[in-house]
PDB file of C-alpha atoms in Angstrom:
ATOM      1  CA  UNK A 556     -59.294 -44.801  94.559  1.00 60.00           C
ATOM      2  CA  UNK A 557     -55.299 -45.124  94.612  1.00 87.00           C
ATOM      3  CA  UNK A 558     -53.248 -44.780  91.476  1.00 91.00           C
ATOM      4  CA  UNK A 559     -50.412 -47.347  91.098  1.00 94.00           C
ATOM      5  CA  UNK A 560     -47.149 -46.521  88.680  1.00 95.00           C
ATOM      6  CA  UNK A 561     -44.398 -49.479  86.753  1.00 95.00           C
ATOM      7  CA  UNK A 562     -41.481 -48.515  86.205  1.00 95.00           C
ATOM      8  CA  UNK A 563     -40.652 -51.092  83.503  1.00 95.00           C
ATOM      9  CA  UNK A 564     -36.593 -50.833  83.238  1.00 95.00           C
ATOM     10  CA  UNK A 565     -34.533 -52.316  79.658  1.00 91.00           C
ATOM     11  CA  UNK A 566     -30.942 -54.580  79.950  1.00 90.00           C
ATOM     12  CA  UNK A 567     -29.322 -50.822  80.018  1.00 90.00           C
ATOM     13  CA  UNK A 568     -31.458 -49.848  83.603  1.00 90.00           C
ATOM     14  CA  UNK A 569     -33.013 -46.747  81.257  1.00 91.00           C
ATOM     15  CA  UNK A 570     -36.548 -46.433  81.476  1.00 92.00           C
ATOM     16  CA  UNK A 571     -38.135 -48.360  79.173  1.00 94.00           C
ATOM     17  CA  UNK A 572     -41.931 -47.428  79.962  1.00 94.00           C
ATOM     18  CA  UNK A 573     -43.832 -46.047  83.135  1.00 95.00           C
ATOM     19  CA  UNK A 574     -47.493 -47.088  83.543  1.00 94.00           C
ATOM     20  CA  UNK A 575     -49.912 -45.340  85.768  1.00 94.00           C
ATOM     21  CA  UNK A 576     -53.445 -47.778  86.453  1.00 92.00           C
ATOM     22  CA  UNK A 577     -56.436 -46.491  88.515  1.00 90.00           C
ATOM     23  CA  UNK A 578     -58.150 -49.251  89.840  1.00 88.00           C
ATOM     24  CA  UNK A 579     -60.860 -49.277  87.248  1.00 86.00           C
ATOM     25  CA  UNK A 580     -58.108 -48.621  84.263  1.00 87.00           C
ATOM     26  CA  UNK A 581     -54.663 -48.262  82.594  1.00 90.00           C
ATOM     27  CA  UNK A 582     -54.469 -43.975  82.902  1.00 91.00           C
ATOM     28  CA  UNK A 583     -51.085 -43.878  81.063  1.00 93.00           C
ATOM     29  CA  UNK A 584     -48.221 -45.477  79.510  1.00 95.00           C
ATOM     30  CA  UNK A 585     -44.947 -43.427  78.432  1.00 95.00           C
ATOM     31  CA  UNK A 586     -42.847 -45.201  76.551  1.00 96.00           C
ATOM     32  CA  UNK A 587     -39.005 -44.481  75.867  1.00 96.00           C
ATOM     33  CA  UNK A 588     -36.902 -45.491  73.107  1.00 95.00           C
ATOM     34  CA  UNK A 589     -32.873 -45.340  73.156  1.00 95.00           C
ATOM     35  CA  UNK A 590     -30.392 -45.390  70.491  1.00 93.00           C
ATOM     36  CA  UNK A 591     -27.204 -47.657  71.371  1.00 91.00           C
ATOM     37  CA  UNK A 592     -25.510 -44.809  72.953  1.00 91.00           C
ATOM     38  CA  UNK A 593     -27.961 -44.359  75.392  1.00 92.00           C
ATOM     39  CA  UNK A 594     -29.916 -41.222  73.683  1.00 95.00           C
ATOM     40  CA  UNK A 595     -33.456 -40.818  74.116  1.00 96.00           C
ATOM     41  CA  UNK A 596     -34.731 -41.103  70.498  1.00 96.00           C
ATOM     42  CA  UNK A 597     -38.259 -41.980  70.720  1.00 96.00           C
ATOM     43  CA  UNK A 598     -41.077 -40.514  73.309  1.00 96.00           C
ATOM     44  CA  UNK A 599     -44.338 -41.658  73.193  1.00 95.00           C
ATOM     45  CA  UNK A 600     -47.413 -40.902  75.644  1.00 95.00           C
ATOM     46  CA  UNK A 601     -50.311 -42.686  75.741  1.00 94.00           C
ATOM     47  CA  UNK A 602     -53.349 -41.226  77.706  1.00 92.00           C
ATOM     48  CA  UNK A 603     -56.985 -41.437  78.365  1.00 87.00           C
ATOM     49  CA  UNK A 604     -59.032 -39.221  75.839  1.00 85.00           C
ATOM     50  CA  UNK A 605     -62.730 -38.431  76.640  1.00 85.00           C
ATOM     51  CA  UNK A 606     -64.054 -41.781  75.588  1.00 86.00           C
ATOM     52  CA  UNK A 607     -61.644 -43.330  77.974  1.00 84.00           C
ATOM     53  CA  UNK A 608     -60.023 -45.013  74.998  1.00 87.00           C
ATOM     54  CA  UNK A 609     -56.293 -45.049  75.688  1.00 89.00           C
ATOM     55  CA  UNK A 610     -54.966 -42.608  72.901  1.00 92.00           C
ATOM     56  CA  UNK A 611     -51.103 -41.313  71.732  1.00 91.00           C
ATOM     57  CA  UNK A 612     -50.877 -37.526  72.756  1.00 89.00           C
ATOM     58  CA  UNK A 613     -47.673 -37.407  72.479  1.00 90.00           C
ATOM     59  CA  UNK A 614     -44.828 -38.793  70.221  1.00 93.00           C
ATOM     60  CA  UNK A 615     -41.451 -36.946  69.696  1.00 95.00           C
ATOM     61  CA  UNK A 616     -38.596 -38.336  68.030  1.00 97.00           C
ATOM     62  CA  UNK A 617     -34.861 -37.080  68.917  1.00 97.00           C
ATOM     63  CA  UNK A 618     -31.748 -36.414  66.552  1.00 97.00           C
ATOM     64  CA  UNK A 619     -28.341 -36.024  67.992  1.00 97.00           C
ATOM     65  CA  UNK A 620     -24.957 -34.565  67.458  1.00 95.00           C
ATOM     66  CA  UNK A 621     -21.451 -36.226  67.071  1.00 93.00           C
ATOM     67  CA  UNK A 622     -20.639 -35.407  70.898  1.00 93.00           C
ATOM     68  CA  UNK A 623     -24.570 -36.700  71.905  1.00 94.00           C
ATOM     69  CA  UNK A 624     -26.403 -33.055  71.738  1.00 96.00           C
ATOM     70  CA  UNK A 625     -30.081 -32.709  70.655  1.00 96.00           C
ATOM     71  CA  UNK A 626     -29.576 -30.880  66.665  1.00 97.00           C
ATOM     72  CA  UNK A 627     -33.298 -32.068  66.013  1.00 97.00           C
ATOM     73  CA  UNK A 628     -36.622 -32.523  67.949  1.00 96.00           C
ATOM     74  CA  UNK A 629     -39.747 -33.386  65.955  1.00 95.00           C
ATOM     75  CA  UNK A 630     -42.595 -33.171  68.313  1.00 92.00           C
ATOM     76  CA  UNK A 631     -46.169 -35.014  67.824  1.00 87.00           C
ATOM     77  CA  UNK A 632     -47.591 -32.628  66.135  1.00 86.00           C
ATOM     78  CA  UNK A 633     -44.837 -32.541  63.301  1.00 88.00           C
ATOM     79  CA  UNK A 634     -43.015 -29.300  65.097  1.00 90.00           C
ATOM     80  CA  UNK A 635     -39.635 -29.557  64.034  1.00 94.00           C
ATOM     81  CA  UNK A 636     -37.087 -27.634  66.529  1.00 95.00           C
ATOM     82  CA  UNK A 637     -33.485 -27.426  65.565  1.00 96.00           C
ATOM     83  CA  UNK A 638     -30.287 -26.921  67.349  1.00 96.00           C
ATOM     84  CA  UNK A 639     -26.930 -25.019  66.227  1.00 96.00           C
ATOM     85  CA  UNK A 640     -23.700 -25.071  68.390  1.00 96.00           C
ATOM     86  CA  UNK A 641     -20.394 -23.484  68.447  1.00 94.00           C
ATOM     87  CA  UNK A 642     -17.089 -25.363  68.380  1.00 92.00           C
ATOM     88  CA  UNK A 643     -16.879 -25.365  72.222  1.00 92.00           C
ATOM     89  CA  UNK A 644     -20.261 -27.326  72.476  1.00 93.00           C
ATOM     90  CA  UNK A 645     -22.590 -24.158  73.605  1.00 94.00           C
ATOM     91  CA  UNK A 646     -25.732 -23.794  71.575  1.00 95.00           C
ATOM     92  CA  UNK A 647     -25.381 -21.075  69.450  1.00 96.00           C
ATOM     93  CA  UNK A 648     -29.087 -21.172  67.850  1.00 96.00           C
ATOM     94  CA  UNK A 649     -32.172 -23.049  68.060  1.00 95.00           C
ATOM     95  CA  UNK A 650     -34.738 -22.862  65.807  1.00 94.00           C
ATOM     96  CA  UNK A 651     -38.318 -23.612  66.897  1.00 92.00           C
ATOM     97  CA  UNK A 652     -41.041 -24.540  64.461  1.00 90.00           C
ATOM     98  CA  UNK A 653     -38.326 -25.172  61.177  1.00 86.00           C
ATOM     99  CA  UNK A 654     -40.050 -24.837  57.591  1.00 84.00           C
ATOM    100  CA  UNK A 655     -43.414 -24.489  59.487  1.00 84.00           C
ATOM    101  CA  UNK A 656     -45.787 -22.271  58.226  1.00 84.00           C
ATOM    102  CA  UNK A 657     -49.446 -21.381  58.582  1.00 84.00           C
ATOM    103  CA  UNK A 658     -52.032 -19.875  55.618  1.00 86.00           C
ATOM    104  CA  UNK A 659     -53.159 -16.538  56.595  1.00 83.00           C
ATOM    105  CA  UNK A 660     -57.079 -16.344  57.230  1.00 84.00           C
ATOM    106  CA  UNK A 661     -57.237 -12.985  55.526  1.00 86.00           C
ATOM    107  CA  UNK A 662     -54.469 -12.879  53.259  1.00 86.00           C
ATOM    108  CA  UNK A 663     -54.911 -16.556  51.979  1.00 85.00           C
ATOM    109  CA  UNK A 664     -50.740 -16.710  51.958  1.00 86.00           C
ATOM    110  CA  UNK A 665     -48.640 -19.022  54.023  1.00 85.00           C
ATOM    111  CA  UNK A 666     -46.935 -17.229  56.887  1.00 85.00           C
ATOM    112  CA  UNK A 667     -43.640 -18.684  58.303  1.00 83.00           C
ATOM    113  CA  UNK A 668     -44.621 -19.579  62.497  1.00 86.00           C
ATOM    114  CA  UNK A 669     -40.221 -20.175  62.596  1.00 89.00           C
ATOM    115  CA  UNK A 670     -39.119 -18.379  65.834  1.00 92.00           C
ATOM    116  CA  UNK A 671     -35.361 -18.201  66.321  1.00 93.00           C
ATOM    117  CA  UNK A 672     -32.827 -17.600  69.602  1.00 94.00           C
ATOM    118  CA  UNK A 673     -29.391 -16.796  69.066  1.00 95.00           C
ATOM    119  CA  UNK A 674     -27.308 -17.327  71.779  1.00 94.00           C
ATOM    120  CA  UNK A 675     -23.467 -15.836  71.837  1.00 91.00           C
ATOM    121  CA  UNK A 676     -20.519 -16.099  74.505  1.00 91.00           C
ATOM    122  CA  UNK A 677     -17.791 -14.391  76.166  1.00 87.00           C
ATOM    123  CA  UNK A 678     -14.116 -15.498  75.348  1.00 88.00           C
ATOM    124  CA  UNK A 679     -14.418 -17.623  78.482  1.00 85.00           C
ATOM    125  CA  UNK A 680     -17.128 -19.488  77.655  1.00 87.00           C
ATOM    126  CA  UNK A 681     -19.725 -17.388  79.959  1.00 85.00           C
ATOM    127  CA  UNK A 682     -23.287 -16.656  78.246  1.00 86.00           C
ATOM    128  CA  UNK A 683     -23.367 -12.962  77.040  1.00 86.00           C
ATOM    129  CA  UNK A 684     -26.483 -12.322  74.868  1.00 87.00           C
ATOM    130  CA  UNK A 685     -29.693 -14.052  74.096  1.00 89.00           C
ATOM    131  CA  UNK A 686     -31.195 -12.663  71.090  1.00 90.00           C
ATOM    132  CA  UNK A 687     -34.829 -13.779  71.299  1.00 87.00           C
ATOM    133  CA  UNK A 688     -37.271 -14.139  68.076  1.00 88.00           C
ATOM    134  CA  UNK A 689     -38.462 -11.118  68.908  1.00 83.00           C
ATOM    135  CA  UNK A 690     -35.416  -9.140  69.087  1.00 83.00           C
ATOM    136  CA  UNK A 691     -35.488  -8.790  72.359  1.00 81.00           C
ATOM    137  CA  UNK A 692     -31.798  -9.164  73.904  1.00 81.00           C
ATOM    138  CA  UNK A 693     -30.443  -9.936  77.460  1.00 82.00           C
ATOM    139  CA  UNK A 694     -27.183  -9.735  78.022  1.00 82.00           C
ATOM    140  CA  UNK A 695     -25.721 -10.904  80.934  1.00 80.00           C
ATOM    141  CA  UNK A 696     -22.496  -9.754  82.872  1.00 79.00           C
ATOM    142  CA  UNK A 697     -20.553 -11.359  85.714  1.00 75.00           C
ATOM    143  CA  UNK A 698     -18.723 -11.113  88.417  1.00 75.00           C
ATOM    144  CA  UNK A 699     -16.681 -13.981  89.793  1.00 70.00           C
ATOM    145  CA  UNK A 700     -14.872 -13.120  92.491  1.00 70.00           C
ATOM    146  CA  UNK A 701     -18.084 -11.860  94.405  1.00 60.00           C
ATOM    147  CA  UNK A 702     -20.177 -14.385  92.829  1.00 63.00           C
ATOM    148  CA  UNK A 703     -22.579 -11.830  91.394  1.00 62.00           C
ATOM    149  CA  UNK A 704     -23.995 -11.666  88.000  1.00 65.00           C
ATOM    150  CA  UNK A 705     -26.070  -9.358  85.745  1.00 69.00           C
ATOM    151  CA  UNK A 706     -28.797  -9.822  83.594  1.00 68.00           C
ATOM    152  CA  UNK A 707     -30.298  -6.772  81.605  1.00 68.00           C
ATOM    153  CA  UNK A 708     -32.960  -7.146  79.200  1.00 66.00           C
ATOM    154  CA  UNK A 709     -34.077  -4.501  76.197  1.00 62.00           C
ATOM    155  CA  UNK A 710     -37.633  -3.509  74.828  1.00 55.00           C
ATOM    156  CA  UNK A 711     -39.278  -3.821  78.278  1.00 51.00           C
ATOM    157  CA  UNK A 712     -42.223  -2.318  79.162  1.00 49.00           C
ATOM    158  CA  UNK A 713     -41.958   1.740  80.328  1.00 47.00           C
ATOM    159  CA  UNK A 714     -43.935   4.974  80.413  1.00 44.00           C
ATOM    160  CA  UNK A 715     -46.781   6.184  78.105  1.00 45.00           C
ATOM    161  CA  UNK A 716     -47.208   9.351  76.914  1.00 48.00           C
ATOM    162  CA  UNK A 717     -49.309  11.307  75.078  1.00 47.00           C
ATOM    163  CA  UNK A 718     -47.966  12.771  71.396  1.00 50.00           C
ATOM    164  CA  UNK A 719     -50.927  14.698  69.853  1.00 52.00           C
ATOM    165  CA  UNK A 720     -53.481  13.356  71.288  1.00 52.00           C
ATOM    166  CA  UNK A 721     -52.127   9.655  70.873  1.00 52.00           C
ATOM    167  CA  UNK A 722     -50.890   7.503  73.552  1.00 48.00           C
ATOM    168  CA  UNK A 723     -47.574   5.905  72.643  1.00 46.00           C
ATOM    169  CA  UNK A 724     -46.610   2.993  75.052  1.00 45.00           C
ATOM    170  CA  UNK A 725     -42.826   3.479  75.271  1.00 44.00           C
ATOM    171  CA  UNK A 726     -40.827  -0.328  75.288  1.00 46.00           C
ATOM    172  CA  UNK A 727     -37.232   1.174  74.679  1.00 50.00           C
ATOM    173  CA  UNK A 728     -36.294   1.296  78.457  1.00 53.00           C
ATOM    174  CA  UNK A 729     -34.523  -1.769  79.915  1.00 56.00           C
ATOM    175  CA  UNK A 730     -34.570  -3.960  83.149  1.00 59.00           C
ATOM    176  CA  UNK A 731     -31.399  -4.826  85.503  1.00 63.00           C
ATOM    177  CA  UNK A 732     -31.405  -7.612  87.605  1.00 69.00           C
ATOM    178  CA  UNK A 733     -28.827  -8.677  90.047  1.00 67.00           C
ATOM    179  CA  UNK A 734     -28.139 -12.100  91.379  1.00 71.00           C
ATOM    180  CA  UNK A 735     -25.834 -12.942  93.973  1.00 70.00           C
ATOM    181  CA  UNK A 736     -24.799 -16.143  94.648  1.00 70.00           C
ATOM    182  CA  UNK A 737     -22.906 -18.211  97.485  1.00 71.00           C
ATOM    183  CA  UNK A 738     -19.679 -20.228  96.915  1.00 70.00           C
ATOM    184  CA  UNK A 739     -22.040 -23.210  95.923  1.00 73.00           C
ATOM    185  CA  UNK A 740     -23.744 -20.965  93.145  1.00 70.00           C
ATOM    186  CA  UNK A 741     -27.106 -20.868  95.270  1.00 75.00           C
ATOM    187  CA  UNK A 742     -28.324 -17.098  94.998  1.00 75.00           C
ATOM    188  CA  UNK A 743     -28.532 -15.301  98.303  1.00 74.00           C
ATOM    189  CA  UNK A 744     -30.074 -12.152  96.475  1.00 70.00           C
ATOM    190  CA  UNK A 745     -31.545 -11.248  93.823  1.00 65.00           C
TER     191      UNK A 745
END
């Protein structure tokens, strides 16, 4: 049995949708949608479910920015994600799961499910922290002139050790990792 893919293009040469056929039957069909500009606004997936009924799994809608960014992603599922940038164009926070919440099995109250990175950068436009949603930060430092950069992440994993006859698993150590890169920016170590 041999697959077979179309690549169906539109007037702009974007992709307008890709099928994939068995021999026997149409396996999938991804369908794009573009705004004027040329942003992807509309993603749909259509795939075989058990039946072999050709069913959407997939459907996510785009938003963009004044300068053609991604502020909003809404995925098939109704998963909002939403993106913040600074004046220079870097994202500056995205926000996974917006307004999303979930009702608590044993509580009976709704829970937020929002998680939230925060992303901030050196005066030269270099990334310097991520602040992930769970607190956790890497920071990163560099070193141009020998092409080597930094990365050092908080809250990892460390020792154990026992306090009165509890163990305490310790998470306030921190991990370095060098990367050094040639004049191309392909790392040669790490």
């Amino acid at each position: 049995t041999r697959e077979t893919t179309t690549y169906v293009y539109d007037s702009n040469g974007f992709d307008d949708n890709v099928t994939t056929n068995s021999p026997y039957a149409t396996i999938s069909i991804v369908d794009y949608d573009y705004d004027p500009l040329g942003h992807l606004v509309k993603l749909e997936v259509k795939s075989l479910d058990k039946n072999a009924a050709l069913v959407t799994s997939s459907n996510d809608t785009f938003q963009y920015n004044s300068i053609g960014q991604v502020k909003r992603s809404t995925n098939g599922m109704g998963l909002v994600t939403e993106s913040k940038y600074n004046s220079d164009g870097q994202i500056k926070k995205q926000t996974v799961g917006l307004g999303a919440t979930y009702q608590s099995h044993f509580t009976g109250v709704n829970e937020s499910i929002e998680q939230e990175t925060k992303y901030s950068y050196y005066a030269n436009e270099t990334l310097a922290y991520v602040t992930a949603p769970s607190g956790d930060i890497i920071g990163y430092l560099y070193d141009p002139s020998n092409q080597t950069s930094w990365e050092r992440t908080n809250n990892v994993a460390g020792d154990t050790e026992a306090l009165g006859g509890t163990v305490v698993f310790r998470t306030d150590n921190f991990l370095v990792t060098e990367t050094i890169t040639d004049k191309n920016g392909r790392t040669v170590y790490s």
